[in-house]
Each structure stands twice: as C-alpha cells, then as structure tokens.
mmCIF file with all atom_site columns, C-alpha atoms in Angstrom:
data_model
loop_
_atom_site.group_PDB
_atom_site.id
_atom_site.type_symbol
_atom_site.label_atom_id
_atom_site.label_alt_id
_atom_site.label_comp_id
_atom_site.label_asym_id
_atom_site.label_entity_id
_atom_site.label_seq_id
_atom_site.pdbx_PDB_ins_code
_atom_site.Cartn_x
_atom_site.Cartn_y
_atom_site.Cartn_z
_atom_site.occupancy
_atom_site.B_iso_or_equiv
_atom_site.pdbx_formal_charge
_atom_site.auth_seq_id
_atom_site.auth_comp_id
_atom_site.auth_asym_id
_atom_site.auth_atom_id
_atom_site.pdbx_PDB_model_num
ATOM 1   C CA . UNK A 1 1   ? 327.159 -125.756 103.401 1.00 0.00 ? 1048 UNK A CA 1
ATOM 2   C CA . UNK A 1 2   ? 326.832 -123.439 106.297 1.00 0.00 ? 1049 UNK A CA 1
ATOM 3   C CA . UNK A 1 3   ? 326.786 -120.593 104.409 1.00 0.00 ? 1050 UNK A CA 1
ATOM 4   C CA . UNK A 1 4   ? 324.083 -121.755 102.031 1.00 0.00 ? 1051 UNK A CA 1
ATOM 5   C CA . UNK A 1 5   ? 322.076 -123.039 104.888 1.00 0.00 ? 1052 UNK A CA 1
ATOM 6   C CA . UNK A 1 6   ? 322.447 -119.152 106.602 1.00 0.00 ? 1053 UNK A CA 1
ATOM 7   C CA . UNK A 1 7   ? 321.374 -117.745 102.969 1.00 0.00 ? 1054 UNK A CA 1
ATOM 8   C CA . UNK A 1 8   ? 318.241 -119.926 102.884 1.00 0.00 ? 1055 UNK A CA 1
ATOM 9   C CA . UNK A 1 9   ? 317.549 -118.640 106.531 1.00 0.00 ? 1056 UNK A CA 1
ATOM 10  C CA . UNK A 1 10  ? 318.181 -115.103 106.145 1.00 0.00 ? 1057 UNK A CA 1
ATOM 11  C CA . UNK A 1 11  ? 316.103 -115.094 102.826 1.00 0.00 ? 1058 UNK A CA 1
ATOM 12  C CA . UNK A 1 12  ? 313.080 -116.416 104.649 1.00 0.00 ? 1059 UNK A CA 1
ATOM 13  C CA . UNK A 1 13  ? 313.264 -114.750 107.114 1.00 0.00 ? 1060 UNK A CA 1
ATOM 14  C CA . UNK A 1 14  ? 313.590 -111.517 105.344 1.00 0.00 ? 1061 UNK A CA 1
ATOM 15  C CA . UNK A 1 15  ? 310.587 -112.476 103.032 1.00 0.00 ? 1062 UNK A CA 1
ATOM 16  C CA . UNK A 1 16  ? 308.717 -113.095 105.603 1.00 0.00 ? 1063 UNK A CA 1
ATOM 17  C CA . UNK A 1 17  ? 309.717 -109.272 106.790 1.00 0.00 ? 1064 UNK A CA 1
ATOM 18  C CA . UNK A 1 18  ? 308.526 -107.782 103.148 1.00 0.00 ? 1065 UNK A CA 1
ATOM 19  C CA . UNK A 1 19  ? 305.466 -109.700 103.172 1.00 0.00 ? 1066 UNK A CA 1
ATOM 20  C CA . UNK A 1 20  ? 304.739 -108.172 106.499 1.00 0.00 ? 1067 UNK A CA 1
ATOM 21  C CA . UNK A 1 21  ? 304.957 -104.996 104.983 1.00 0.00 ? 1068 UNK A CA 1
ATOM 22  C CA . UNK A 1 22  ? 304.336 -105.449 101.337 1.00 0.00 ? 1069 UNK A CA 1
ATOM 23  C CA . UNK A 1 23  ? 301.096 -104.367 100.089 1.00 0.00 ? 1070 UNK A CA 1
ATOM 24  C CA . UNK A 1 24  ? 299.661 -105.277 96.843  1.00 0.00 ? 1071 UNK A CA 1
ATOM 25  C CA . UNK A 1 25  ? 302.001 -104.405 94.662  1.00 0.00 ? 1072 UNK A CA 1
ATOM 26  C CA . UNK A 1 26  ? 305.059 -106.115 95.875  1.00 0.00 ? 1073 UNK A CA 1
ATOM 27  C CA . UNK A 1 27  ? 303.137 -109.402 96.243  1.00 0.00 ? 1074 UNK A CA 1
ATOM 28  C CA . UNK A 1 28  ? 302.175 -109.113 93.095  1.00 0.00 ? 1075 UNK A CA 1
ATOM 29  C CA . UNK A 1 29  ? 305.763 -108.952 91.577  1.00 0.00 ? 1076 UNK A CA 1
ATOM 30  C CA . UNK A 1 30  ? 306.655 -111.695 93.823  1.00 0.00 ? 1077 UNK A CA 1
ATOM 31  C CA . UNK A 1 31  ? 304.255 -113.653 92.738  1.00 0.00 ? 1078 UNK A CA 1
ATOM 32  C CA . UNK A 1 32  ? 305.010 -112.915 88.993  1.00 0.00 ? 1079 UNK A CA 1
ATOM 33  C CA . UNK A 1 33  ? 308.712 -113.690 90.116  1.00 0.00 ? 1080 UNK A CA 1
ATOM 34  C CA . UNK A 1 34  ? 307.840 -116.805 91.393  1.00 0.00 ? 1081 UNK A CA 1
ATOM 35  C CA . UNK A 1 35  ? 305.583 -117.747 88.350  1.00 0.00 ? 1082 UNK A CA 1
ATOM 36  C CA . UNK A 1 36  ? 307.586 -116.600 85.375  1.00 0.00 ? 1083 UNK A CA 1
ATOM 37  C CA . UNK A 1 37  ? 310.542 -119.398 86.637  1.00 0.00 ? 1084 UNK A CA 1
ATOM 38  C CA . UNK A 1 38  ? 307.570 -122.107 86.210  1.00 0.00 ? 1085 UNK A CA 1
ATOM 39  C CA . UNK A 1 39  ? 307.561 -124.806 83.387  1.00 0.00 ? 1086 UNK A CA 1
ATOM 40  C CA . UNK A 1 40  ? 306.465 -122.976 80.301  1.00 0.00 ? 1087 UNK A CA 1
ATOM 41  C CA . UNK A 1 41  ? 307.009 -123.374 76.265  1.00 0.00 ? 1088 UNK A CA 1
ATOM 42  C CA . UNK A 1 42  ? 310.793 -123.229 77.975  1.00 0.00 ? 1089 UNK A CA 1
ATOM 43  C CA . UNK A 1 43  ? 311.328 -125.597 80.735  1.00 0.00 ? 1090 UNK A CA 1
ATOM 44  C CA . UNK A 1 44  ? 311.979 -124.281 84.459  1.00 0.00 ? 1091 UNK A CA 1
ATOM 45  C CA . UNK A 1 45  ? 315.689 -126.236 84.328  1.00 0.00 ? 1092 UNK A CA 1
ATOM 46  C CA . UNK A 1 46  ? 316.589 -123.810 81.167  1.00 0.00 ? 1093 UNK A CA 1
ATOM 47  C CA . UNK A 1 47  ? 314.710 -120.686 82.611  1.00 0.00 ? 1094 UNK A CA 1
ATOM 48  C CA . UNK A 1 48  ? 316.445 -121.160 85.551  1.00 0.00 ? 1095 UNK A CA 1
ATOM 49  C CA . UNK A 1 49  ? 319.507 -121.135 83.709  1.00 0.00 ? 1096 UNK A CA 1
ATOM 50  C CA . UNK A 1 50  ? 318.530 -117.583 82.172  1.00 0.00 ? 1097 UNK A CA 1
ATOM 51  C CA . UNK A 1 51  ? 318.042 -116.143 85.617  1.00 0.00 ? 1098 UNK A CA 1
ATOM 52  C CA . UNK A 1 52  ? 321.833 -117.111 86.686  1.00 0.00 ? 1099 UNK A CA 1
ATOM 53  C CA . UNK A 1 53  ? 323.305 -115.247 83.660  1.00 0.00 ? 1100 UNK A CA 1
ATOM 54  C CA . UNK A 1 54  ? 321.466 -112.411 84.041  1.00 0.00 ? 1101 UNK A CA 1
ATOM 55  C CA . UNK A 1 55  ? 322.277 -112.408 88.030  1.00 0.00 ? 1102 UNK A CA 1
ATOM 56  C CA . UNK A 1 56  ? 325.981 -112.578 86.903  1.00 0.00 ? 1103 UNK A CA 1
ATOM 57  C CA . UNK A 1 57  ? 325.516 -110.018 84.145  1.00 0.00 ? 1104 UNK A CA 1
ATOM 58  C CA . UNK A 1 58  ? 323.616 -107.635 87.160  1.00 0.00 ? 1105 UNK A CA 1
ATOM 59  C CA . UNK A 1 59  ? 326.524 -108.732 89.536  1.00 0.00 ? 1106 UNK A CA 1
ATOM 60  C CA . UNK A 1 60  ? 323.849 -109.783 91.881  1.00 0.00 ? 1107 UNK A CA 1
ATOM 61  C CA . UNK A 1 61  ? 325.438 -111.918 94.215  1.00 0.00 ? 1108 UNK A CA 1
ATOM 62  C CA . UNK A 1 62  ? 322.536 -113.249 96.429  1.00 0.00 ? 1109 UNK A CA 1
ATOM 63  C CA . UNK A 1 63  ? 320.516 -113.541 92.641  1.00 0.00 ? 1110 UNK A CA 1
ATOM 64  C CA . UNK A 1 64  ? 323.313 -115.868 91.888  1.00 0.00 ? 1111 UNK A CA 1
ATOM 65  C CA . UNK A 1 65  ? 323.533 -118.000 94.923  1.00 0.00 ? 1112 UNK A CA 1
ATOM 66  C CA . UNK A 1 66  ? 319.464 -118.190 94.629  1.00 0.00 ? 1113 UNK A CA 1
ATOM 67  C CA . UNK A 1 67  ? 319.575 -119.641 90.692  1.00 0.00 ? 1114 UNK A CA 1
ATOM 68  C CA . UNK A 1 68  ? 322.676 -121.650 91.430  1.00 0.00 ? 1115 UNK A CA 1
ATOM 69  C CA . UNK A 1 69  ? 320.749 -123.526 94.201  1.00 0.00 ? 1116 UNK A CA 1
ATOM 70  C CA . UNK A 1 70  ? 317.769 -123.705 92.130  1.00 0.00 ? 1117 UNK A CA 1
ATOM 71  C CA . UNK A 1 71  ? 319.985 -124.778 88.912  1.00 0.00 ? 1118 UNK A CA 1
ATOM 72  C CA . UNK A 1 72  ? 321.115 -128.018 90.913  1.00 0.00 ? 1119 UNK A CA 1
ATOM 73  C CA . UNK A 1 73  ? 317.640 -128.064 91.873  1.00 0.00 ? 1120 UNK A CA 1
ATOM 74  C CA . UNK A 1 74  ? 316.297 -128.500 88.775  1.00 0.00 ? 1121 UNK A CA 1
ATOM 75  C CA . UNK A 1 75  ? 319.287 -131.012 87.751  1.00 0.00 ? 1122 UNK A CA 1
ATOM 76  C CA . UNK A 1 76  ? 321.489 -128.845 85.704  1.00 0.00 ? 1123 UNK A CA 1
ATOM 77  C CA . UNK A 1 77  ? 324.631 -130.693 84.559  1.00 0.00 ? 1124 UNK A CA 1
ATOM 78  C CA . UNK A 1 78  ? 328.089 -129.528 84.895  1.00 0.00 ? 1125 UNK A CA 1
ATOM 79  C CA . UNK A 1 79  ? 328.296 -128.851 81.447  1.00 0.00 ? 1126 UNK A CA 1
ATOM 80  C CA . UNK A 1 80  ? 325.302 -126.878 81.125  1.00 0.00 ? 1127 UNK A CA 1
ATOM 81  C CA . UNK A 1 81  ? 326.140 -124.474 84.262  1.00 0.00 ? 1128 UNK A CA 1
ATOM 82  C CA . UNK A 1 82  ? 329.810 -124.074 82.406  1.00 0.00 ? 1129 UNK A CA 1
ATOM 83  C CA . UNK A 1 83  ? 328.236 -123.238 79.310  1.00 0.00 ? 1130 UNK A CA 1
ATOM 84  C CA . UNK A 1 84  ? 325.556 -120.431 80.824  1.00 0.00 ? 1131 UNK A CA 1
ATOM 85  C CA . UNK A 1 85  ? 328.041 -118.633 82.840  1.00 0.00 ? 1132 UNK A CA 1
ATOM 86  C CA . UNK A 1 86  ? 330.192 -118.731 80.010  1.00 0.00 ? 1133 UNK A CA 1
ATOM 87  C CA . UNK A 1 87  ? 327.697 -116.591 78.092  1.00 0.00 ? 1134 UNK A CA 1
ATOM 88  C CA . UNK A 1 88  ? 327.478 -114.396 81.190  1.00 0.00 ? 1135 UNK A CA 1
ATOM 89  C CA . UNK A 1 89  ? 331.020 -113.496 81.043  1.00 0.00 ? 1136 UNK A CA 1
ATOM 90  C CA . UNK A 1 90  ? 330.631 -112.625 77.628  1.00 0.00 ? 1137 UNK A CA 1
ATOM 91  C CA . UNK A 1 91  ? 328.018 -110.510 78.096  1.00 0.00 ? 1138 UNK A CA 1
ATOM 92  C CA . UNK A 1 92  ? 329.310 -108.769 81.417  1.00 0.00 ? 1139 UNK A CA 1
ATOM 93  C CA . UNK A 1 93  ? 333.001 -108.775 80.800  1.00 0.00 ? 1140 UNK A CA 1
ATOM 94  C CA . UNK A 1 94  ? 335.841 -109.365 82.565  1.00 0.00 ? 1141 UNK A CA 1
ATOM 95  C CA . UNK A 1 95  ? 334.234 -107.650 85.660  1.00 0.00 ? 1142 UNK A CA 1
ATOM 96  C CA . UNK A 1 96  ? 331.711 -110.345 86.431  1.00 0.00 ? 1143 UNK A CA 1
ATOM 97  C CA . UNK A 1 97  ? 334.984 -112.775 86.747  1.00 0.00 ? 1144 UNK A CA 1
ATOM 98  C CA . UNK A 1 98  ? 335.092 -112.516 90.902  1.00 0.00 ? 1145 UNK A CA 1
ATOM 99  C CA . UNK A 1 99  ? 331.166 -113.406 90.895  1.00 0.00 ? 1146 UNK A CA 1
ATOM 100 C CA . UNK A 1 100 ? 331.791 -116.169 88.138  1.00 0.00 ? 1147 UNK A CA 1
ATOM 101 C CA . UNK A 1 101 ? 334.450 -117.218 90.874  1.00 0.00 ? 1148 UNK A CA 1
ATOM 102 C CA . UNK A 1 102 ? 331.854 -117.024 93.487  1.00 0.00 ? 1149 UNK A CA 1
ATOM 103 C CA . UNK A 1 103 ? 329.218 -119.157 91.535  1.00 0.00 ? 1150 UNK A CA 1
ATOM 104 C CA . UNK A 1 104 ? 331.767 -121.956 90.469  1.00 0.00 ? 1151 UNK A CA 1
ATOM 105 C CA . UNK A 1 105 ? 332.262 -122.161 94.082  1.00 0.00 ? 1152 UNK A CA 1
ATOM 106 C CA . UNK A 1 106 ? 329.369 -122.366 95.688  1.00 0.00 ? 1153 UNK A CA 1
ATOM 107 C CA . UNK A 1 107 ? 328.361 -124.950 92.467  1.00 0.00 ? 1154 UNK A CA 1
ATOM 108 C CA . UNK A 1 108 ? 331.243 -126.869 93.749  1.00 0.00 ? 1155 UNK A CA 1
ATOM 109 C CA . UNK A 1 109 ? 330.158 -126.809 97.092  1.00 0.00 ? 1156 UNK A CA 1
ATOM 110 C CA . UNK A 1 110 ? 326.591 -128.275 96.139  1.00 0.00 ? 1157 UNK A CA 1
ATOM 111 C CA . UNK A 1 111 ? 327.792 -130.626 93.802  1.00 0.00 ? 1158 UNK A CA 1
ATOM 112 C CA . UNK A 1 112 ? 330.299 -132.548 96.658  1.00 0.00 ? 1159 UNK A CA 1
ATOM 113 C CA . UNK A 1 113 ? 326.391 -132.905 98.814  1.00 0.00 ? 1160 UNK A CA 1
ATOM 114 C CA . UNK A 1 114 ? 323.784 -132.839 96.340  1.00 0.00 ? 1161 UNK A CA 1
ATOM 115 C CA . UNK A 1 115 ? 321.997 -132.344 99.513  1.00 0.00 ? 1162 UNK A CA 1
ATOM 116 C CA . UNK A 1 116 ? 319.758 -129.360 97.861  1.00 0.00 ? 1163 UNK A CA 1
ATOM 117 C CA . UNK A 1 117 ? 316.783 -129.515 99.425  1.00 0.00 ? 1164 UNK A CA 1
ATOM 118 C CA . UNK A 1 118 ? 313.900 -127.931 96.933  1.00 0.00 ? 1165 UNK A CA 1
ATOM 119 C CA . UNK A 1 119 ? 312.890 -124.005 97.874  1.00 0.00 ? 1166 UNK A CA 1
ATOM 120 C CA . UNK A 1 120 ? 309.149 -124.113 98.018  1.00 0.00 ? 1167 UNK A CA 1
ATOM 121 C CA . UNK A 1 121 ? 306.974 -121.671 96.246  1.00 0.00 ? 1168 UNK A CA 1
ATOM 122 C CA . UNK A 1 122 ? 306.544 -119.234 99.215  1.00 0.00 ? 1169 UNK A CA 1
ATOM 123 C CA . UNK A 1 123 ? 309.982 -118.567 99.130  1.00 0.00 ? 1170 UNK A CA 1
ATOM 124 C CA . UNK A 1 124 ? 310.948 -118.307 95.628  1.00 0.00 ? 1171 UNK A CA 1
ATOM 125 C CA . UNK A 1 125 ? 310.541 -114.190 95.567  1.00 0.00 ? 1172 UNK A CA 1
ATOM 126 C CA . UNK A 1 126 ? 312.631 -111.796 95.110  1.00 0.00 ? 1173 UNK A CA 1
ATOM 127 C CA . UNK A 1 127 ? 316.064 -113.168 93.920  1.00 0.00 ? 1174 UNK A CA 1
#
C-alpha cells in the first residue's frame, strides 16, 4: 500500500500546487471534474466505472490508479471491475494490456486491505 499511500500524497500535494496557480479557468474544470463523477440519472459507482475505461483506453496511468481507488471506493465488485476493463481492452487493443496489468494489480492490492480510505471532494480533480 505504500505506493498508493505516496500517490494520494503526491496528488495532494500537487493540487494543492495548481490551485496555487490556477486561475479561474482551471478551477472551474476541476470543479466540473469533480462534479460530473457525482450521483446522477447514472450512479457515481457506474460513472466511476466509465472513468477507469476511458483512463485505460487514454493509457493514463495515474487516471487509472485514481478510478481504481475510487471504484473500491464506491464498492465495485470483482466482477464488475473484470467486466469494465474488459471493455477497455476492447476498445484500446492489445496495447493497453501492460496498464490492464497495472490496474489488476493495484485492484489486487486494495482488495487484500479494503483499507480505502474515501478521497474527499477537494481532492477529486484532475485524474
């Protein structure tokens, strides 16, 4: 879990640096990022799932560790995780396979703590 625990750090603490910095309009899409994961006429649990196919479809590895944290989160089953990514590699090919690797993994590592403590709204943005 170490390396989770550093990607939680290093993400708040570079959000923290952006905010700084960031005027309006890059508080404005972080706000819309954070937002557009809410409860909606889709539920956060399946939105979330959306955002960790696309991440593996954009071969966006922090995007991925961010939604797979937030997938366990929001109590995504085994079965369900299996099933998005499997849609993923459809859609990317056979050259999202080492960051399908790299999600499975650090799902794996989650699901042996279930020790996922929830990411609050300030630090939702950017994936």
């Amino acid at each position: 879990m170490d390396a989770i625990h550093d990607f939680r750090a290093e993400r708040e603490r570079l959000n923290a640096i952006v905010l700084k910095y960031g005027q309006k309009t890059i508080k404005r899409f972080f706000n819309l990022d954070t937002n557009v994961y809410a409860d909606g006429a889709l539920p956060a649990k399946t939105k979330e799932l959306l955002g960790l196919v696309a991440s593996l479809v954009l071969r966006c590895d922090d995007c991925i560790l961010y939604h797979v944290l937030r997938c366990a989160e929001e109590g995504v089953t085994d079965e369900e995780f299996e099933e998005a990514l499997s849609i993923g590699l459809i859609v990317g090919g056979s050259i999202t396979i080492p960051h399908l690797r790299r999600a499975f993994g650090h799902w794996e590592e989650i699901s042996q703590t279930r020790d996922t403590p929830s990411f609050s709204a300030d630090d939702a943005p950017p994936e």
